[in-house]
Short mmCIF file of C-alpha atoms and ligand atoms in Angstrom, two decimals:
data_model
loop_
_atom_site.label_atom_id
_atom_site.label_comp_id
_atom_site.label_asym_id
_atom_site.label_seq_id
_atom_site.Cartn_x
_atom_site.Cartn_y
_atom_site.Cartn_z
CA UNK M 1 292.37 130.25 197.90
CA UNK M 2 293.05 133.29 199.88
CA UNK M 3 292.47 136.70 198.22
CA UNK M 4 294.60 140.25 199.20
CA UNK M 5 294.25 143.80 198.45
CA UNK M 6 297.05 145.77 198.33
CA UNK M 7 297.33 149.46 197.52
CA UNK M 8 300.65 148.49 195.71
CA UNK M 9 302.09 145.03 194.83
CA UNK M 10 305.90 144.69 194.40
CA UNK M 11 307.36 141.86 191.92
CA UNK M 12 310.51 140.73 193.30
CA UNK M 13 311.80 140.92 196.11
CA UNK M 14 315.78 142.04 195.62
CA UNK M 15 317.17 145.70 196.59
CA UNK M 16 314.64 147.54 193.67
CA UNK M 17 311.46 145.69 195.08
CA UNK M 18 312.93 146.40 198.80
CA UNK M 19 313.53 149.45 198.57
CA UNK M 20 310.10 150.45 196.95
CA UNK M 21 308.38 148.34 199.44
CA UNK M 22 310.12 151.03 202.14
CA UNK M 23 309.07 153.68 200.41
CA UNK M 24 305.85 152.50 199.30
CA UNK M 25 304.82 151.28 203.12
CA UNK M 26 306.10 154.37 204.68
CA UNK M 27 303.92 156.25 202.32
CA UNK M 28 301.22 155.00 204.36
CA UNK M 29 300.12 152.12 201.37
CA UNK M 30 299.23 148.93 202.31
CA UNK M 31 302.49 147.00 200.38
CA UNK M 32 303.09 143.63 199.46
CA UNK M 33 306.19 141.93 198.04
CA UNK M 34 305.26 138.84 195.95
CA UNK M 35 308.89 136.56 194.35
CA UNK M 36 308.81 133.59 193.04
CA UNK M 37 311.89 132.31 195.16
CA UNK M 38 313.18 133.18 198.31
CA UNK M 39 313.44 137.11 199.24
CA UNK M 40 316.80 138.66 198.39
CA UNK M 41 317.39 138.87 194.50
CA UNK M 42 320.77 138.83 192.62
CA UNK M 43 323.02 140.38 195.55
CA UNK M 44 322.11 137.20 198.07
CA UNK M 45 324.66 135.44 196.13
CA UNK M 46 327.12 138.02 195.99
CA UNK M 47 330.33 136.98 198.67
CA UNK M 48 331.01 140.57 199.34
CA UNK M 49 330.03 144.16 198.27
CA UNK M 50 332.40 147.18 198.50
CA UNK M 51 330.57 149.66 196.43
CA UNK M 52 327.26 150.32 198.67
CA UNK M 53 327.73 154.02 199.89
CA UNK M 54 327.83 153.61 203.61
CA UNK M 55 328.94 149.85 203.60
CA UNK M 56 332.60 149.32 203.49
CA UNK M 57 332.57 146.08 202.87
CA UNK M 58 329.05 143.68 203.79
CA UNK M 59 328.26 140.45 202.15
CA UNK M 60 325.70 140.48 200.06
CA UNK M 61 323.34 138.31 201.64
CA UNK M 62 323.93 140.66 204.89
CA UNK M 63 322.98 143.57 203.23
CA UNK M 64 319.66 142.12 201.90
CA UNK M 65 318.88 140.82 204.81
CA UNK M 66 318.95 144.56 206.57
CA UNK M 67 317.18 145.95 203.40
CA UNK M 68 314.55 143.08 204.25
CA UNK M 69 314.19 144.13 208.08
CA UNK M 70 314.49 147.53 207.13
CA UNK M 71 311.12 147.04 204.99
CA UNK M 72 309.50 144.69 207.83
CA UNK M 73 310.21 148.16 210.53
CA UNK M 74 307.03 149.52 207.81
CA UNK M 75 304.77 146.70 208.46
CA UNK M 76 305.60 145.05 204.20
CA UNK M 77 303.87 141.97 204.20
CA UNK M 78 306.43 139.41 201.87
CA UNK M 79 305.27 136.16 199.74
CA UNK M 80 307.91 134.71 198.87
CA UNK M 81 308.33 131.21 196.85
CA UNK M 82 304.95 131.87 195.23
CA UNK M 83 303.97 130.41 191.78
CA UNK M 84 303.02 132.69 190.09
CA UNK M 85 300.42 131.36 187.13
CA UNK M 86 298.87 134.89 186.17
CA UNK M 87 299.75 138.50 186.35
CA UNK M 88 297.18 140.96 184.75
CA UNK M 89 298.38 144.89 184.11
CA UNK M 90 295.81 145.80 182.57
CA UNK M 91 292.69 145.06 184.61
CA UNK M 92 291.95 148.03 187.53
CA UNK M 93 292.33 146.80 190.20
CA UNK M 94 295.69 144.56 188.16
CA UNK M 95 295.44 141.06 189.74
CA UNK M 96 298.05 138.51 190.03
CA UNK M 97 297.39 135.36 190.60
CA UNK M 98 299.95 132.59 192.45
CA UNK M 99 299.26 129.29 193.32
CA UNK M 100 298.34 130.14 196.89
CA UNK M 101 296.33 133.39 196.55
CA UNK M 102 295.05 136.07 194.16
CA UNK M 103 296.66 139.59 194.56
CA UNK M 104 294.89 142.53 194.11
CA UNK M 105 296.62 145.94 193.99
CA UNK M 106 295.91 149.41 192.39
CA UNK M 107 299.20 149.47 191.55
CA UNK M 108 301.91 146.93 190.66
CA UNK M 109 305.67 147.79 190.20
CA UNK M 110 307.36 145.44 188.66
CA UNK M 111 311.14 144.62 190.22
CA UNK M 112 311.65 141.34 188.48
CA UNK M 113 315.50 142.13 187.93
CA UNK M 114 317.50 140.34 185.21
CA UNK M 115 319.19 136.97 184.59
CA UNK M 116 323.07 137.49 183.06
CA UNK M 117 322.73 134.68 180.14
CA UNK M 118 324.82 131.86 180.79
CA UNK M 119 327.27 130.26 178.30
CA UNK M 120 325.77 126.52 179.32
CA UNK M 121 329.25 124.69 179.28
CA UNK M 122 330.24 121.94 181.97
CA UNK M 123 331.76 123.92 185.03
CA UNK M 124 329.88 127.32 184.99
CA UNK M 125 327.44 126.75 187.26
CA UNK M 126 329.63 124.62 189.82
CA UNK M 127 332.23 127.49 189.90
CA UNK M 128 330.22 130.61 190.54
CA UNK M 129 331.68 132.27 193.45
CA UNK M 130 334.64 130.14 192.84
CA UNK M 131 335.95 131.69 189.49
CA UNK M 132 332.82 132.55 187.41
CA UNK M 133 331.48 135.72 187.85
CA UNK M 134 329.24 137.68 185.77
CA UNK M 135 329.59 140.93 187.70
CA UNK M 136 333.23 142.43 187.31
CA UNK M 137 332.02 145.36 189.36
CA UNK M 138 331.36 143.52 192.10
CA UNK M 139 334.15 141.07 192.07
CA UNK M 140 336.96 142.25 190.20
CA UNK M 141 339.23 143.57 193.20
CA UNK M 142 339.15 139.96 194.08
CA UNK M 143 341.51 139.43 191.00
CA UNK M 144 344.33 141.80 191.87
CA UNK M 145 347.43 140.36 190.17
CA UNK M 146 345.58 137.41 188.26
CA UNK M 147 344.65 136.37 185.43
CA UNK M 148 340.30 136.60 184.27
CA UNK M 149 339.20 135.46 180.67
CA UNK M 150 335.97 137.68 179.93
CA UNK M 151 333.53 135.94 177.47
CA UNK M 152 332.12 137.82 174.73
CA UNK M 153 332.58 140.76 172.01
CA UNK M 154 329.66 143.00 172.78
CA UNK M 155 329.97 146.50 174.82
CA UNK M 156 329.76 144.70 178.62
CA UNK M 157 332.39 142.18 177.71
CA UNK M 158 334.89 144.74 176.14
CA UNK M 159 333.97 147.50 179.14
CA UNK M 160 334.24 145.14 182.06
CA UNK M 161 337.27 143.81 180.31
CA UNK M 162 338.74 147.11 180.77
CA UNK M 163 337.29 147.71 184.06
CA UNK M 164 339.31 144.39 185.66
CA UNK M 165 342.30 145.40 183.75
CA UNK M 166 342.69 147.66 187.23
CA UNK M 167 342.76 144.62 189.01
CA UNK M 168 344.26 141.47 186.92
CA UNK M 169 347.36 140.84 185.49
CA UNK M 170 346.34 140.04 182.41
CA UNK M 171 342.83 139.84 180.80
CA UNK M 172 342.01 137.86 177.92
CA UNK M 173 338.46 138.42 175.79
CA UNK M 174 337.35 135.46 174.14
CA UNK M 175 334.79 135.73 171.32
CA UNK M 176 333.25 133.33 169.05
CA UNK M 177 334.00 135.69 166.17
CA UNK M 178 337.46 137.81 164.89
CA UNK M 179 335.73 141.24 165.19
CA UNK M 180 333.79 142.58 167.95
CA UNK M 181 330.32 143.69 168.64
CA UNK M 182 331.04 146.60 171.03
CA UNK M 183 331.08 150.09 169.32
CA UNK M 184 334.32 151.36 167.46
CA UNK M 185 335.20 154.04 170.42
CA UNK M 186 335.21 150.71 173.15
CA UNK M 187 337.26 148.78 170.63
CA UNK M 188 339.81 150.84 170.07
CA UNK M 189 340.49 151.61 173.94
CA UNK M 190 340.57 147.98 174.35
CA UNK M 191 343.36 147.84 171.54
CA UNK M 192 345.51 150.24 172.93
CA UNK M 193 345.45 148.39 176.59
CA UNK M 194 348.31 146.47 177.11
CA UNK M 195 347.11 144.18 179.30
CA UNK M 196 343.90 142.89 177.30
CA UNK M 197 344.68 139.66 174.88
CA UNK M 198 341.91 138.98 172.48
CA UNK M 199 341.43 135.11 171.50
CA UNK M 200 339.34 135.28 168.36
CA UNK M 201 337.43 132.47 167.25
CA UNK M 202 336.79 130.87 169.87
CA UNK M 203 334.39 129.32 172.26
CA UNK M 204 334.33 128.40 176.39
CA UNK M 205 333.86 124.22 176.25
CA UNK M 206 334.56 124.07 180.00
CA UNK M 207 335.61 125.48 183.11
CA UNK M 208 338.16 123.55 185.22
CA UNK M 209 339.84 123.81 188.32
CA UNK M 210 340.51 122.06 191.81
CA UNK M 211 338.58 123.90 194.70
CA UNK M 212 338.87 127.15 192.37
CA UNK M 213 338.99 127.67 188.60
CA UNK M 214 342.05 127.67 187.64
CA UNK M 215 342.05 126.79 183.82
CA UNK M 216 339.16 126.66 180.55
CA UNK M 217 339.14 124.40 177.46
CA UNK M 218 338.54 126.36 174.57
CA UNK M 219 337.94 125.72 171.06
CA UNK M 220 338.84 127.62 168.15
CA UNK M 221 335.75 127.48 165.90
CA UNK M 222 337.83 127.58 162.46
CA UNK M 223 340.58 125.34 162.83
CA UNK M 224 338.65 123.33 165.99
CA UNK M 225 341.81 122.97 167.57
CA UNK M 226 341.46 122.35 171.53
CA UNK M 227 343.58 123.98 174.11
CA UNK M 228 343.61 124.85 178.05
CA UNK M 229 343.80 128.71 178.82
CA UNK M 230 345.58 129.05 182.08
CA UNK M 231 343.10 131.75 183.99
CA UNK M 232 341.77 132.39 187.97
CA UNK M 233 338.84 133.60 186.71
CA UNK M 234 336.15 133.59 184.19
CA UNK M 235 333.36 136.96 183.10
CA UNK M 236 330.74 135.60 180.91
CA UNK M 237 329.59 138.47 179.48
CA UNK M 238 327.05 137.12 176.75
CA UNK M 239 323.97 139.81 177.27
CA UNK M 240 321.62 139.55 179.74
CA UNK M 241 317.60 138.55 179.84
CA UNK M 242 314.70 140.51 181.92
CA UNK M 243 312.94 138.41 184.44
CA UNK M 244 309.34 139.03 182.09
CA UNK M 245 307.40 135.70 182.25
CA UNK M 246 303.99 136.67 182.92
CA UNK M 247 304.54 140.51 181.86
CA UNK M 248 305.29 140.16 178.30
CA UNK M 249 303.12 142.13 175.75
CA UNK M 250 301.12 144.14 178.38
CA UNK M 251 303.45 146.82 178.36
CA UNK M 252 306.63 148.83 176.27
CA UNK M 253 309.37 146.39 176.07
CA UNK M 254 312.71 147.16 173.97
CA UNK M 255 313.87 144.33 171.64
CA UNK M 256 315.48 142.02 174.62
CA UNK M 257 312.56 142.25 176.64
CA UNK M 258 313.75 144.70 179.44
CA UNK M 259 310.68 147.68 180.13
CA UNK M 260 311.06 151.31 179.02
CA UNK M 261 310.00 153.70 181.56
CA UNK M 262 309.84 157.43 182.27
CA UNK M 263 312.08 158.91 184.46
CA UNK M 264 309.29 158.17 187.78
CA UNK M 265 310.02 154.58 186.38
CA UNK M 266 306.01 154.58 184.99
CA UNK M 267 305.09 152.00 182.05
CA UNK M 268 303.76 152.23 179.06
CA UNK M 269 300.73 151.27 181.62
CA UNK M 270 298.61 153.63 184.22
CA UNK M 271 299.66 152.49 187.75
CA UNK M 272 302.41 149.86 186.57
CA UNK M 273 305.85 151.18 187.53
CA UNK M 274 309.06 149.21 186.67
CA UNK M 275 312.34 149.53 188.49
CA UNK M 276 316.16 148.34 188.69
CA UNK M 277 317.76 145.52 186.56
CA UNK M 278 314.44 144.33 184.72
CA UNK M 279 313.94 147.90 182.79
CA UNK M 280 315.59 149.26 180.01
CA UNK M 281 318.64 151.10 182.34
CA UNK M 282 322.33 151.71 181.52
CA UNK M 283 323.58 150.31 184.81
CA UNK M 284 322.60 147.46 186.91
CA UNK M 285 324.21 147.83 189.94
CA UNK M 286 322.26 147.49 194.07
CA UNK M 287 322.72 151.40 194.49
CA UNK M 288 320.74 152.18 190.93
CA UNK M 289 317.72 149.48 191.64
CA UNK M 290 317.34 151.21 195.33
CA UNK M 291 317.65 154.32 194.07
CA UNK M 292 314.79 153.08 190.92
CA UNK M 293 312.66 151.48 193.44
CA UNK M 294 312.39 154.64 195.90
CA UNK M 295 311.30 156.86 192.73
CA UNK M 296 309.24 154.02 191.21
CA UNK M 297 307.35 153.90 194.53
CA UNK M 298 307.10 157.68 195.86
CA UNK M 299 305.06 158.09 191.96
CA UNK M 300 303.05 154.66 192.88
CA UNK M 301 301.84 155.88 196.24
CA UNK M 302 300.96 159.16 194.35
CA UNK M 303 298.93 157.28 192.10
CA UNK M 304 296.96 155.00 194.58
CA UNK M 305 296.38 158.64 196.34
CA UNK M 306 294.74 159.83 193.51
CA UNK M 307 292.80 156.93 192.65
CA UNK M 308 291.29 156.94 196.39
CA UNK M 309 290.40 160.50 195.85
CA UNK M 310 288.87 159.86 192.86
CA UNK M 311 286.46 157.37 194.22
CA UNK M 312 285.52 159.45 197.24
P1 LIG H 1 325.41 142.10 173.32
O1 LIG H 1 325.64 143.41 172.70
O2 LIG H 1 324.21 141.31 172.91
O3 LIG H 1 326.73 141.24 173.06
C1 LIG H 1 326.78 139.92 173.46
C2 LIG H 1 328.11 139.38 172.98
O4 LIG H 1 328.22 138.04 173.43
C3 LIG H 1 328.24 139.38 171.46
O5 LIG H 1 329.55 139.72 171.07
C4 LIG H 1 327.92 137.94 171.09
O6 LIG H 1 328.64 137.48 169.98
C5 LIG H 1 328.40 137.19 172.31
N1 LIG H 1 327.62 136.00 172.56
C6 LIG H 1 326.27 135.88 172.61
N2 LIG H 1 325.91 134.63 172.91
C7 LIG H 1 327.08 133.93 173.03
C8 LIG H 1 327.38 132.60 173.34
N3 LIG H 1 326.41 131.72 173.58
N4 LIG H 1 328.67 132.22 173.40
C9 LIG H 1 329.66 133.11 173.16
N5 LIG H 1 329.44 134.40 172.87
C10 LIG H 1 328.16 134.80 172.82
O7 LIG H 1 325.29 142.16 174.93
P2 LIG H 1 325.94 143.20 175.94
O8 LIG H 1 327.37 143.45 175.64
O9 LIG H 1 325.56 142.72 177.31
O10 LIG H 1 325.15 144.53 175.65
C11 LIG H 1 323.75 144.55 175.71
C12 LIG H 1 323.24 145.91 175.24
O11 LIG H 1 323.65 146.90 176.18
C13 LIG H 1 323.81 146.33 173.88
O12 LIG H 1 322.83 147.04 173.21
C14 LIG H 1 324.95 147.20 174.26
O13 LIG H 1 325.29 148.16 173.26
C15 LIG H 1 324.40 147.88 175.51
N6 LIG H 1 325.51 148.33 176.34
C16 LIG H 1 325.99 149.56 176.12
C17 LIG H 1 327.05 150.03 176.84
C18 LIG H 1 327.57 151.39 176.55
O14 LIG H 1 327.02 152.04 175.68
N7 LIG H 1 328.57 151.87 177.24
C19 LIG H 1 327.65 149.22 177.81
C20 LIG H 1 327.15 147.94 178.01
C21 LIG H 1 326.08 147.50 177.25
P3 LIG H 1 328.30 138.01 168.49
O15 LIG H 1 328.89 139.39 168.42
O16 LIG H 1 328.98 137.03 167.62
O17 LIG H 1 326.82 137.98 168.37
#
C-alpha cells in the first residue's frame, strides 16, 4: 500500500474542500483532496445555480467542475472514490488511512459537508430533480406559480416555506404533529402568510407523478385517513446529518454531530480545521463553504508554516 505526505489533507471534495485545496496549494503546501465518492459534493447534482456571485446562471455540475480545474491550475493532487477505513486527528503527523493508501498530513481540514435527512417513503429518491428538492434556495424560482408541499415543523421547514412563498402559488407545510417546532417569531410570520396552508397531523407515504411529481399520498396520523395532495413539488425539510463517520469523538461536535469551530474554522483540535456544510454554521449554501474553505485553509497553511519552523 502506497503511503503520502501531505502538508495539508482535505476531506471532501465539494466547493469547501475545493476551495481550501486553492488556497491551501497556492500557499505553497503540498495539498491533497481525499472523498469517498467522486469529486464534486452536494452542488454536482444541483440542475442549475443562480445565486453564485459572478455566475448568472451555471449548472451545478459546471461550476464544480471549474472549481475542480481551478484547484488542478495549483498542482492539488485528488483521491477520489477512496475507502476510507481510518482517520486519526489526533496523532502528529494525523494519518488517514483508505483502502488504497495511508495519508499523512500535518494538517487535515475536514470538508465532509452534510446529508439533508430523507423522509424514506416510495418516490423520494426517484423524483429528485424531478419534484423533490431539499434546497428551496436553490430551486425555488423553478416553482413560480405552483404549488410545493414542504415537509416538516422545525425552523428550515417553516423558513424555506416562506422563502418559496416568493415563488409558488400556494405552499403547504406538512408535519407529523399540530404544533410546530420552529421558534414562536417563525411561526407567527408563517401564520400571517396567506399563501402557506398547514396540514397537521400528517405524514408523506409517497410521492407520485408521471415524468414529474405531480401529487403525494398522505396520511393523517390521528384519524389515518388517506388522501392525494395535488402539488409540483415536494421540500423535505426533516434536519440534516454531518458527513462524520470516521471523525466522531476526536473533536467538539454539537448535539447532531456537525463541528464547532472558531471563526479561522480551527477544531477543538491543533491543526484540524473544519469548513462549509459539515460544521456547526447557520447557512449552507456553495458561496459560505468557499468562502469557509479559503479561511479554513489560509489558518492551515499558517499552521504547517509554523510547524516547519519549529522543526528547523
Ligand atoms: P429540526 O429543528 O430538527 O426540525 C425537524 C422537523 O422535522 C421537526 O419538526 C420534526 O418533527 C420533523 N421531522 C423529523 N423527522 C421527521 C420525519 N421522519 N418525518 C416527518 N417529520 C419529521 O431541524 P431543522 O429545522 O433543519 O433545524 C435544525 C437546527 O437548525 C435547529 O436547531 C434549528 O433551530 C436550527 N435552525 C435555525 C434557524 C434560525 O434560527 N433562523 C433556521 C434553520 C435552522 P417534530 O417537531 O415532531 O420532532
Amino acid at each position: 500500500m502506497e503511503t503520502y505526505d501531505f502538508d495539508v489533507v482535505i476531506l471532501g471534495g465539494g466547493p469547501a474542500g475545493f476551495s481550501a485545496a486553492l488556497y491551501s496549494a497556492r500557499g505553497a503546501a503540498s495539498t491533497a483532496i481525499i472523498d469517498v465518492s467522486m469529486l464534486g459534493g452536494q452542488p454536482s447534482n444541483y440542475l442549475e445555480l443562480e445565486n453564485y456571485p459572478g455566475m448568472k446562471k451555471i449548472g451545478g455540475f459546471d461550476l464544480m467542475e471549474k472549481f475542480e480545474e481551478h484547484a488542478d491550475m495549483f498542482g492539488v493532487q485528488k483521491f477520489p472514490m477512496q475507502e476510507i477505513e481510518s482517520v486519526d486527528l489526533v496523532s502528529n503527523p494525523k494519518v488517514i488511512t483508505t483502502k488504497e493508501g495511508i495519508f499523512k498530513a500535518k494538517s487535515v481540514i475536514i470538508a465532509t459537508g452534510a446529508k439533508p435527512m430523507k423522509l424514506g417513503v416510495k418516490g423520494e429518491l426517484e423524483y429528485i430533480g424531478r419534484g423533490v428538492s431539499y434546497c428551496a434556495v436553490c430551486d425555488g424560482s423553478f416553482y413560480q406559480d405552483k404549488v410545493v408541499a414542504v415537509v416538516g415543523g422545525g425552523n428550515s421547514a417553516v423558513e424555506e416555506a416562506m422563502y418559496l412563498t416568493k415563488f409558488a402559488s400556494k405552499v403547504y407545510i406538512i408535519h407529523r404533529r399540530d404544533e410546530l417546532r420552529a421558534d414562536k417569531i417563525i411561526q407567527e410570520r408563517a401564520f400571517k402568510n396567506d399563501k402557506i396552508e398547514f396540514v397537521w397531523d400528517s405524514v408523506v407515504e409517497e410521492i407520485c407523478g408521471e415524468d414529474l411529481v405531480s401529487y403525494i399520498v398522505i396520511k393523517n396520523v390521528k384519524t389515518n385517513d388517506v388522501t392525494n395532495l395535488k402539488t409540483d413539488g415536494v421540500f423535505p425539510y426533516i434536519g440534516m446529518l454531518p458527513n462524520v463517520d470516521n471523525i466522531n469523538g476526536q473533536i467538539k461536535q454539537d448535539a447532531r454531530g456537525f463541528i464547532l469551530t472558531d471563526e479561522t474554522m480551527k477544531t477543538s483540535l491543533d491543526g484540524v480545521y473544519a469548513v462549509g456544510d459539515v460544521r456547526n454554521t447557520p447557512l449552507r449554501q456553495v458561496i459560505t463553504a468557499a468562502s469557509d474553505g479559503a479561511i479554513g485553509a489560509v489558518y492551515a497553511t499558517k499552521y504547517v508554516q509554523a510547524q516547519k519552523e519549529v522543526a528547523v
